[in-house]
Coordinates of C-alpha atoms (C1' of nucleotides) in Angstrom, one line a residue:
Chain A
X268 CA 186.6 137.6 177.6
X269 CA 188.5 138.2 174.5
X270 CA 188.2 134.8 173.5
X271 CA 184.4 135.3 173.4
X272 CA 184.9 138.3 171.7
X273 CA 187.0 137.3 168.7
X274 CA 184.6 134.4 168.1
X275 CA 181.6 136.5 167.8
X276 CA 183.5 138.9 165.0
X277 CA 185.2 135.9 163.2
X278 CA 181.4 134.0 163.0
X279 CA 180.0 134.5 160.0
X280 CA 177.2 137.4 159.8
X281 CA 174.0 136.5 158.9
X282 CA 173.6 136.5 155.3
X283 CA 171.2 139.4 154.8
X284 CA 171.9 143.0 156.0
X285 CA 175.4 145.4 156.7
X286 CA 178.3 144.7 157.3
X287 CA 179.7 147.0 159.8
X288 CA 182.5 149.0 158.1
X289 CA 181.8 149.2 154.3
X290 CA 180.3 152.8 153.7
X291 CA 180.5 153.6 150.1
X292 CA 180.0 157.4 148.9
X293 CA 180.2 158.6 145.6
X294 CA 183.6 160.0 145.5
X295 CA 184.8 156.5 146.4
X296 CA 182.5 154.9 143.6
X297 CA 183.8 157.4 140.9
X298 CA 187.4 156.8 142.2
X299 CA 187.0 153.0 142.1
X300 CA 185.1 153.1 138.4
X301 CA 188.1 155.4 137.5
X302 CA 190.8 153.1 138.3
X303 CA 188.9 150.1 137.2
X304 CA 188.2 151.7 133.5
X305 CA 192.1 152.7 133.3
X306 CA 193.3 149.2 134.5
X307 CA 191.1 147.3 132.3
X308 CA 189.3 149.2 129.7
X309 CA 185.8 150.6 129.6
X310 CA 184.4 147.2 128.9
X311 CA 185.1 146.1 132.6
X312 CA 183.1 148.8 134.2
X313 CA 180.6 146.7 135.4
X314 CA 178.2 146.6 138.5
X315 CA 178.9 143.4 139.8
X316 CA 183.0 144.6 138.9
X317 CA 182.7 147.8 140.7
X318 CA 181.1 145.9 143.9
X319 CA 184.2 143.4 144.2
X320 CA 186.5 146.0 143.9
X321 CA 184.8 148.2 146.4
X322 CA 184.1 144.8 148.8
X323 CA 180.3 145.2 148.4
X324 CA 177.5 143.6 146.5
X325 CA 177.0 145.3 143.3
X326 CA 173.9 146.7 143.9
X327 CA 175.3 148.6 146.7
X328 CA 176.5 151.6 144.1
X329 CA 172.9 152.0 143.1
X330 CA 172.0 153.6 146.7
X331 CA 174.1 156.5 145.5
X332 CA 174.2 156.7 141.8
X333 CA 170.4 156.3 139.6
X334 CA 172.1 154.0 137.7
X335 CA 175.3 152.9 135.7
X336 CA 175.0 156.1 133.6
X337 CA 174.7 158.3 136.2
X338 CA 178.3 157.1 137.2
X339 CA 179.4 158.1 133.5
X340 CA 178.3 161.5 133.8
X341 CA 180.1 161.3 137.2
X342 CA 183.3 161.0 135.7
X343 CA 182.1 163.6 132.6
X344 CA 182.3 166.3 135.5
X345 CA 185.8 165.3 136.9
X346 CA 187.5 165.1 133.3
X347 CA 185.9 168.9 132.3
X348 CA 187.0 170.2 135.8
X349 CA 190.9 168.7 135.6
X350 CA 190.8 171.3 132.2
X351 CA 189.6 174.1 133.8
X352 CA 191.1 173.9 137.3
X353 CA 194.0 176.0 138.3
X354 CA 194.3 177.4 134.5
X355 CA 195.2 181.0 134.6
X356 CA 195.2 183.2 131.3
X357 CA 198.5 183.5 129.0
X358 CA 200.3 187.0 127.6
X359 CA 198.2 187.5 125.0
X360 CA 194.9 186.1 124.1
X361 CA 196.6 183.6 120.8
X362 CA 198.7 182.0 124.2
X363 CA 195.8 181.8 126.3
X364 CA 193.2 180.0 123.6
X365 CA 196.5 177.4 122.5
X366 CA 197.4 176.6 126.3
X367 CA 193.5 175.9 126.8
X368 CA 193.3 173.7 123.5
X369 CA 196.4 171.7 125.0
X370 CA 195.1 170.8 128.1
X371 CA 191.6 169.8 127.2
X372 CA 194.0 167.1 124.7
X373 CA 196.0 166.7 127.5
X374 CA 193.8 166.1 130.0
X375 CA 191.7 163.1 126.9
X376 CA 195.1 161.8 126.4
X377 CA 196.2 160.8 129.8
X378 CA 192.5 159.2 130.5
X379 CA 191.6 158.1 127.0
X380 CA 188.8 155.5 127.8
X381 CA 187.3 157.9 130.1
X382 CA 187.6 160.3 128.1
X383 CA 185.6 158.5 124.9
X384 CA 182.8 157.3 127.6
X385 CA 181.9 160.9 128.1
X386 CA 183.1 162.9 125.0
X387 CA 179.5 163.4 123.9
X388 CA 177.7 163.4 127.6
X389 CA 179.3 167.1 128.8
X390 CA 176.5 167.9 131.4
X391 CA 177.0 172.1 131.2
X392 CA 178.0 172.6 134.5
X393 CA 180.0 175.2 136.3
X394 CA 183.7 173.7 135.0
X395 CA 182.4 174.3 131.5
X396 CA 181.4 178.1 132.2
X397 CA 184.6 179.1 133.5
X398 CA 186.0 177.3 129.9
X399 CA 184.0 179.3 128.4
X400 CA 184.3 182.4 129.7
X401 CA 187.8 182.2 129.3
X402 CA 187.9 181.4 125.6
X403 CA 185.1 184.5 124.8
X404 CA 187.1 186.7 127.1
X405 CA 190.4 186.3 124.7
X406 CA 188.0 186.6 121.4
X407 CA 186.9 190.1 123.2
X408 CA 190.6 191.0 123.6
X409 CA 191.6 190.1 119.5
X410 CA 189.0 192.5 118.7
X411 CA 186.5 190.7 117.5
X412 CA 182.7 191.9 117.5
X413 CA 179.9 189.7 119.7
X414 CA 178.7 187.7 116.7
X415 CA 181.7 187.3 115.5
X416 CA 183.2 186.0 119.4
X417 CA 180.1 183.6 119.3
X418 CA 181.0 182.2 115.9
X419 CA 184.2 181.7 116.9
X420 CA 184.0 180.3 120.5
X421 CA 182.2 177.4 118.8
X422 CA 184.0 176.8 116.0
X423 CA 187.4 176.6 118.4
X424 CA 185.7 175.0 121.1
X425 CA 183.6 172.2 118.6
X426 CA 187.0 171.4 117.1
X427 CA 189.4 171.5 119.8
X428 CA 186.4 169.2 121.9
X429 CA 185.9 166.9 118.7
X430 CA 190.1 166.3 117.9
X431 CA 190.6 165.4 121.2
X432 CA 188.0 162.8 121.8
X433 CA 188.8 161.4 118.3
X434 CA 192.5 161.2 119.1
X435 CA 191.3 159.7 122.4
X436 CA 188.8 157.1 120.8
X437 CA 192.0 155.9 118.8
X438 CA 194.0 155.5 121.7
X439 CA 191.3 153.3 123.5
X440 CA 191.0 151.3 120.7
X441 CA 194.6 150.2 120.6
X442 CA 194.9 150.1 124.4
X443 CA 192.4 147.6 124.5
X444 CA 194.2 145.7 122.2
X445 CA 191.5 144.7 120.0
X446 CA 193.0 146.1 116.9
X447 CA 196.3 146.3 115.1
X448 CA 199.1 148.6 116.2
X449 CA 199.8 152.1 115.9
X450 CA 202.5 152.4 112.7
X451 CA 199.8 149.9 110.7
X452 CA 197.9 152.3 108.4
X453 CA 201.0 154.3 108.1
X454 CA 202.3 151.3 106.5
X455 CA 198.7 150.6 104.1
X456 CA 199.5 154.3 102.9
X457 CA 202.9 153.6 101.8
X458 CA 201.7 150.2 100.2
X459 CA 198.6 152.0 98.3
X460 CA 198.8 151.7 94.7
X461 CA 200.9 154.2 93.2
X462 CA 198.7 153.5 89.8
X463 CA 195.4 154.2 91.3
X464 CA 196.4 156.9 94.1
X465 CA 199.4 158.9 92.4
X466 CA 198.8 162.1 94.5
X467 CA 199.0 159.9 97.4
X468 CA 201.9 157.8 96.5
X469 CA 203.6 161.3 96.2
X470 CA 203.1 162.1 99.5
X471 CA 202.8 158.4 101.5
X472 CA 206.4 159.2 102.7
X473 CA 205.6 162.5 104.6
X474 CA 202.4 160.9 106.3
X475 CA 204.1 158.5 107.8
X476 CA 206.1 161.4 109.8
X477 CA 203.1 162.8 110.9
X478 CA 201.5 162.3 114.1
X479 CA 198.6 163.1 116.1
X480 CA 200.4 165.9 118.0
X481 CA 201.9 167.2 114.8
X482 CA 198.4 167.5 113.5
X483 CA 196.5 168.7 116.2
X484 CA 199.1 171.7 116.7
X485 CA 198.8 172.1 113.4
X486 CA 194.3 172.7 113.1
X487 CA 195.2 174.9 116.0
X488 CA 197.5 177.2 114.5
X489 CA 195.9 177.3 111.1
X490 CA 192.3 178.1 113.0
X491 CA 193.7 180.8 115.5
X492 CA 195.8 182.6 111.7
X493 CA 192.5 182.3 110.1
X494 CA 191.1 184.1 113.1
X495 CA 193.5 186.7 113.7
X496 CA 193.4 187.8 109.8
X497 CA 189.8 188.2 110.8
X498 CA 190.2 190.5 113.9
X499 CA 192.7 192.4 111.7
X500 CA 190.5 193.5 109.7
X501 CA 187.9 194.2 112.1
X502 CA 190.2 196.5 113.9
X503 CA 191.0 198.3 110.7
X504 CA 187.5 198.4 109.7
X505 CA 186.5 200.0 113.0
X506 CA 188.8 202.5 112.9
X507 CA 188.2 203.8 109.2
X508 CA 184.6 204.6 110.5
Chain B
X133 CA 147.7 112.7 96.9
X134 CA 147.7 116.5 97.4
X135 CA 146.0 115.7 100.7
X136 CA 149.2 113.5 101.7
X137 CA 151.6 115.8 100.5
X138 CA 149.9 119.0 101.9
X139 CA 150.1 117.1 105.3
X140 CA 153.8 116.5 104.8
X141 CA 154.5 120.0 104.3
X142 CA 152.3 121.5 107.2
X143 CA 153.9 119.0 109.3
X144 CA 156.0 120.3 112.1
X145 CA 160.2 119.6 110.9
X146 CA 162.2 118.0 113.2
X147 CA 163.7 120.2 116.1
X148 CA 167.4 120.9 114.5
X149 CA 168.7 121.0 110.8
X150 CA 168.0 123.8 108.4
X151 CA 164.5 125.0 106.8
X152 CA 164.6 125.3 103.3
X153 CA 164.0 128.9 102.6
X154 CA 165.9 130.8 104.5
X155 CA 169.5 131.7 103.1
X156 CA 171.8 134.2 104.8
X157 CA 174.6 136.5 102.8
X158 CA 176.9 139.1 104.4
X159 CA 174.8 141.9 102.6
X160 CA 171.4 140.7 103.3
X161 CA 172.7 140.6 107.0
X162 CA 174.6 144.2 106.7
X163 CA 171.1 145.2 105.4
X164 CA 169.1 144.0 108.3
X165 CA 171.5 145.5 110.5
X166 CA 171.6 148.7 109.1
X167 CA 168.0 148.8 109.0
X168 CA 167.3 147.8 112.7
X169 CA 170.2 150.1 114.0
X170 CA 168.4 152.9 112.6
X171 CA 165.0 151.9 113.3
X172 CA 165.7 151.3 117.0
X173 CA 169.4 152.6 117.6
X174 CA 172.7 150.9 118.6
X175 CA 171.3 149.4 121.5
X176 CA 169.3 147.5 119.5
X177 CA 172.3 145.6 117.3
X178 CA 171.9 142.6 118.7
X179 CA 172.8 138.9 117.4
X180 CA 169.4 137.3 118.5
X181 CA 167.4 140.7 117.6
X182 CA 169.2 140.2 114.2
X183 CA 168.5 136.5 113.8
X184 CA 164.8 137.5 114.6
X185 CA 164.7 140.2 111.9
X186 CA 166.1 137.5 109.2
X187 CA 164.0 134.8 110.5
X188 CA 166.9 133.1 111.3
X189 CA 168.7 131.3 114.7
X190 CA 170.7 134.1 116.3
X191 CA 173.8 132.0 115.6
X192 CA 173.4 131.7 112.4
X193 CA 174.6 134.9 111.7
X194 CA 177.9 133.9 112.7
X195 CA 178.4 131.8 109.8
X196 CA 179.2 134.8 107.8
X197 CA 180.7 136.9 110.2
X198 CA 183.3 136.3 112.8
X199 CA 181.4 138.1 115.9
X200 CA 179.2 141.1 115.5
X201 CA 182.3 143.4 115.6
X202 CA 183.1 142.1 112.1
X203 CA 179.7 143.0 111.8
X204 CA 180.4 146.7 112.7
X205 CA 183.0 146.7 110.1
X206 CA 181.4 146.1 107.9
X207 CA 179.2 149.0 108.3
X208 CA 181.9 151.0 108.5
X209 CA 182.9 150.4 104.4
X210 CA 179.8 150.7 103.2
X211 CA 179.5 154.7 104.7
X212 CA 182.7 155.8 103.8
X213 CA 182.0 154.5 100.3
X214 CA 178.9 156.5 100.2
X215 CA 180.8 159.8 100.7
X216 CA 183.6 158.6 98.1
X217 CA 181.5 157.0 95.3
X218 CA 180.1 159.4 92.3
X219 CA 182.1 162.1 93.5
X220 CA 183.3 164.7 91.3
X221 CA 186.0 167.3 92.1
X222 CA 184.9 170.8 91.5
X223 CA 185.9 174.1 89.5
X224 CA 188.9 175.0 92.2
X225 CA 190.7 173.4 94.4
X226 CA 188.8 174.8 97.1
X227 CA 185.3 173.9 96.1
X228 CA 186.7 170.2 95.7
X229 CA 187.6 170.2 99.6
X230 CA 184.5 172.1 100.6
X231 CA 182.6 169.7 99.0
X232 CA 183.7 166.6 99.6
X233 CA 183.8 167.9 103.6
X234 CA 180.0 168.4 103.2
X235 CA 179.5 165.0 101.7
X236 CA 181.2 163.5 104.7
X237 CA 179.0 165.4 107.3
X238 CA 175.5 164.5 105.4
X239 CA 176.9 160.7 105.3
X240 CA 177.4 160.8 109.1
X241 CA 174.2 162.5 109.9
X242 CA 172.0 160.9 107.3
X243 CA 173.3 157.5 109.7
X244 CA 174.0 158.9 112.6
X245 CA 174.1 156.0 115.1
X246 CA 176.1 154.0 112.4
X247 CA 178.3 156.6 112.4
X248 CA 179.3 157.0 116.0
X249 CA 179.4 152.7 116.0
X250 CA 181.8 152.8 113.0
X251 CA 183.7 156.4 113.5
X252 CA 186.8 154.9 114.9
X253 CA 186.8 151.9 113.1
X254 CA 187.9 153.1 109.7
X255 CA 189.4 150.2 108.2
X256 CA 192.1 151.4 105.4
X257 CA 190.3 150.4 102.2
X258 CA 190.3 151.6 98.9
X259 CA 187.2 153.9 98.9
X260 CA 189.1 155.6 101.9
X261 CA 192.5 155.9 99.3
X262 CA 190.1 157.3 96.7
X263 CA 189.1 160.0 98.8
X264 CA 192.7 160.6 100.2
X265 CA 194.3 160.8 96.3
X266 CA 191.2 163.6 95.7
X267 CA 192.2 165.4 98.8
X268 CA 196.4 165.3 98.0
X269 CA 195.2 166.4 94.5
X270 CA 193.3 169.5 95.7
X271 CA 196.0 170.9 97.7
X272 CA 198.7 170.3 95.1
X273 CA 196.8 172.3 92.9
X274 CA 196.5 175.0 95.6
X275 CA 200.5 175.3 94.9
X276 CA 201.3 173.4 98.6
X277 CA 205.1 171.2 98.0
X278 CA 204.8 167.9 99.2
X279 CA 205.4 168.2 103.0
X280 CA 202.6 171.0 103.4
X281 CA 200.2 168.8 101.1
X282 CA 201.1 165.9 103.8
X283 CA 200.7 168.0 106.6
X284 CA 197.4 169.9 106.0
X285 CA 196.0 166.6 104.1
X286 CA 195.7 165.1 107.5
X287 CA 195.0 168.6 109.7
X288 CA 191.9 168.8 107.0
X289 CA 190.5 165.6 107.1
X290 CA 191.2 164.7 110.9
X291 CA 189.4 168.0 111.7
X292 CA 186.1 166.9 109.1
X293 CA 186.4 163.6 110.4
X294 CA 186.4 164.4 114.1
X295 CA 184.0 167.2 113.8
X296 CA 181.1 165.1 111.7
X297 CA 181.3 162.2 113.8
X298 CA 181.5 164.3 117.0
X299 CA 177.9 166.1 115.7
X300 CA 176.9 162.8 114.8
X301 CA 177.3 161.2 118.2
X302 CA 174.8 164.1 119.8
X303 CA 172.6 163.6 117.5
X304 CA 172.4 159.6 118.0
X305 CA 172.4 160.3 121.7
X306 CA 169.3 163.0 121.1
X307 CA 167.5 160.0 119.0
X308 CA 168.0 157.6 121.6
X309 CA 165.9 159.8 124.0
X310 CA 167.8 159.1 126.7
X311 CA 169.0 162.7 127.5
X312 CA 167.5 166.0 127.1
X313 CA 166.5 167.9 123.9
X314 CA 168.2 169.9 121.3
X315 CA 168.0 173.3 123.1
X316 CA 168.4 172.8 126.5
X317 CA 171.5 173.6 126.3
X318 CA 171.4 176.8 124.8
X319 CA 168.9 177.3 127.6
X320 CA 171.2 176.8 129.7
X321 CA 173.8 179.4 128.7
X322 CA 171.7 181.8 128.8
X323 CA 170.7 181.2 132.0
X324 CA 174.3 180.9 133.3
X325 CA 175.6 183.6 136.0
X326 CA 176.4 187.0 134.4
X327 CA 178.5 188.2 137.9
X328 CA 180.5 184.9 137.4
X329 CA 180.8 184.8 133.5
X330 CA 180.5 187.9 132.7
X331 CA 182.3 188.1 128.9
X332 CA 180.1 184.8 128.5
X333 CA 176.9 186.4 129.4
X334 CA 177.4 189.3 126.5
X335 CA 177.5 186.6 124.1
X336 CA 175.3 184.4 125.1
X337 CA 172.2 185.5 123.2
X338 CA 174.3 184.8 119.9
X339 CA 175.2 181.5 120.6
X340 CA 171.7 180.6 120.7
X341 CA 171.8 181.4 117.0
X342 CA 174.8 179.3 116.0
X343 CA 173.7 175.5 115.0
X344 CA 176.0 172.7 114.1
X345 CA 175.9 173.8 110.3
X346 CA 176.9 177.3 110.8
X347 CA 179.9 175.9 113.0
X348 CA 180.4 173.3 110.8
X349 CA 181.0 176.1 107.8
X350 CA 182.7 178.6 110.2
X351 CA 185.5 175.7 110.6
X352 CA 185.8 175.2 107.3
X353 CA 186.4 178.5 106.0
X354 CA 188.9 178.9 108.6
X355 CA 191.0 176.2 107.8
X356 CA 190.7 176.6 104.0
X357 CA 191.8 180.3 104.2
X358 CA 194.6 179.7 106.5
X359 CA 195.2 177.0 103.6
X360 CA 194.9 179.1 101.0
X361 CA 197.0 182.1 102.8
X362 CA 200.1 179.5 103.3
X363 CA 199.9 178.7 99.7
X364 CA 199.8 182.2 97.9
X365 CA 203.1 182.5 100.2
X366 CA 204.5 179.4 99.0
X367 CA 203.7 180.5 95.1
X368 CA 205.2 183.7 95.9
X369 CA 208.3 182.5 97.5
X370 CA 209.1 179.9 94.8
X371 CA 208.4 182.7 92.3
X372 CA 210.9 185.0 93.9
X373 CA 213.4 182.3 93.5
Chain C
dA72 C1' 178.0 123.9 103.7
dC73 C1' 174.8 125.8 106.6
dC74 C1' 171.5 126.1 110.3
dT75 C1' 169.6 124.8 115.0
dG76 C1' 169.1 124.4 120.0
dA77 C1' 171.1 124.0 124.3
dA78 C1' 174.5 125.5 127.3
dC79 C1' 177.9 128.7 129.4
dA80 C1' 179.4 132.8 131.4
dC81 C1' 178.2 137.0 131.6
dC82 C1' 175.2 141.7 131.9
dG83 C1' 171.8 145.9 134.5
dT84 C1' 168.0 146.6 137.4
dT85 C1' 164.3 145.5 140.8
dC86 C1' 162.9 144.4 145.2
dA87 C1' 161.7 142.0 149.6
dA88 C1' 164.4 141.0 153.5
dG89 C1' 167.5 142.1 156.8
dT90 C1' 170.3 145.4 160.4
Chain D
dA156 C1' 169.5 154.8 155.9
dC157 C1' 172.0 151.4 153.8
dC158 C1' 173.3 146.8 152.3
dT159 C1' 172.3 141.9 150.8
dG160 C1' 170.8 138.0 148.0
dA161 C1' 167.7 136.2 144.9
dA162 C1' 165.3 136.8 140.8
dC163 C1' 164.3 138.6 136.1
dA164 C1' 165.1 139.5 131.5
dC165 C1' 168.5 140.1 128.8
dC166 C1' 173.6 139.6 126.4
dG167 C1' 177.8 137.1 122.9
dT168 C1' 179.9 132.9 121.8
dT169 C1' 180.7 127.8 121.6
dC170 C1' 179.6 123.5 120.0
dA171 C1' 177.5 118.9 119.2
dA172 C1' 173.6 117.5 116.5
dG173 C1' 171.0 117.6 112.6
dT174 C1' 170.0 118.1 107.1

DNA sequence: ACCTGAACACCGTTCAAGT
DNA sequence: ACCTGAACACCGTTCAAGT
């Protein structure tokens, strides 16, 4: 009898136990923590949040994650892999290593509050290798030396890494509303004392043109000249011998 | 009667009010937060651990500050005035930058965990304009026109910012013991597939070599020769004018 | 003016009990 | 194997009550 039927699945289940079609995984769990974070900062990611958005008790996620840092390193993985996946070398090796730079920003920009969570947890996994491989690979083609690729990598990498989760942190902050809005220390430099700071006072009206972008193009071309001059002379040094 | 008034004193105080010793100020609490942050790490900022350290109620902190993130902010002026205060510029212009870069990164890494709590939080104040006029000042004398000074004020001290708090954040994350030691890794990289990262593998053994200081360095010289490369090509254009 | 203690609305994690 | 519900040991913040 249907009657029957629909009675016995609209009674309430028994208040211990599982019900029937739930079935977390940890792809669903990182997705959910993912949009939960974006929607409402990285204060909200929560166990007992998590559970009500996935419809189960919140100490369901910890049958597939050790914990709620686990789940952090979790979406550490996804950001570095969203870099590296499906990037493809540029023309010359000065292309490839700026196109890299832009998409690591890139990729910290459009999921800032992610992004901060895991800056400094980057579990050196396969994602990272490729990276890495990529960025040696165009130091090897400028015509630098091994030490001299190593010295490099970092110092691009370190920076590149470190701007991007700064610019990120930033962003969090005023997405979550906490603090005071973007153009407001623009505004303190222009208003610093022109008696105490004059070099500053010179140059308040310029800063205020500057943005992040700006700035971050601008470390990247002055580190990649710096480099090249370097490689230069390497190549002319190599060849006088 | 000593005997009487010995008795009144040992005797219990009623259950509320305010003992007579005890005193609070916004440094003495700044103090015993610094103090427990770096005994016991961020986790550890807490208003009741606080209130316990004073030998106070854990709400009496609030009395002087408006939550604990006015607490944090606090924090935050004291370091950057430990980088700005007593500093000197140097012979040239670029021993002035160099230096005061360096004093920035031993500030962040003598406090490490304060650093990561308070990187973001730079509140515009004037030990933060001090250090901005010294800055402006360097590069002017480097022979930079306004907009350049502008421009490579913020590419300079975005990239020393970033950079020192970003080292700072691993090594408050290596304190905290919660995650792996400091050469795993390098370990790691060397360990990682030559067939699938080949121009990795080459340089992996000189990586091992490279620590945060040498990178640290390495960035800097970069930036400041590109600097100083722009300049000489701004004194010789203005020169052939 | 400044501090206390109780209360409120939250946390992450553990674990026996259920299916 | 996987989920639940209760419990435990914590949080930050508010506020009436005290001195």
């Amino acid at each position: 009898m249907t009657d029957h039927d629909a009675a016995d699945a609209a009674k309430p289940a028994s208040r211990r136990g599982r019900p029937p079609s739930t079935s977390l995984s940890r792809a669903k769990i990182l997705e959910a923590a993912r949009a939960l974070i974006e929607r409402e900062g990285a204060g909200a990611l929560t166990l007992r949040r998590l559970g009500a958005e996935l419809g189960a008790n919140h100490t369901a996620v910890l049958r597939h994650f050790t914990g709620k840092d686990d789940i952090v390193l979790g979406l550490a993985e996804q950001l570095i892999a969203e870099v590296v996946d499906g990037f493809t070398p540029g023309e010359t090796w000065r292309d490839t290593l700026t196109a890299l730079a832009r998409r690591l920003r890139t990729a910290c920009l459009a999921h800032p509050t992610i992004a901060v969570l895991v800056a400094h947890r980057v579990s050196r996994r396969d994602s990272e290798f490729r990276g890495a491989d990529v960025v040696v690979a165009a130091l090897q083609e400028a015509g630098l030396e091994p030490r001299d690729r190593a010295r490099y990598y970092r110092a691009l990498v370190d920076t590149a890494l470190a701007f991007a989760s700064f610019e990120a942190a930033t962003a969090a902050l005023r997405k979550s509303a906490e603090t005071e809005d973007e153009a407001a220390w623009q505004r303190e430099y222009l208003l610093a004392s022109p008696e105490k700071y004059p070099h500053l006072a010179v140059v308040a009206p310029y800063l205020a043109d500057i943005d992040d972008e700006e700035t971050f193009e601008t470390i990247t071309e002055l580190l990649l000249d710096a480099v090249e001059l370097r490689a230069r002379r390497a190549v002319a040094s190599s060849r006088s011998r």
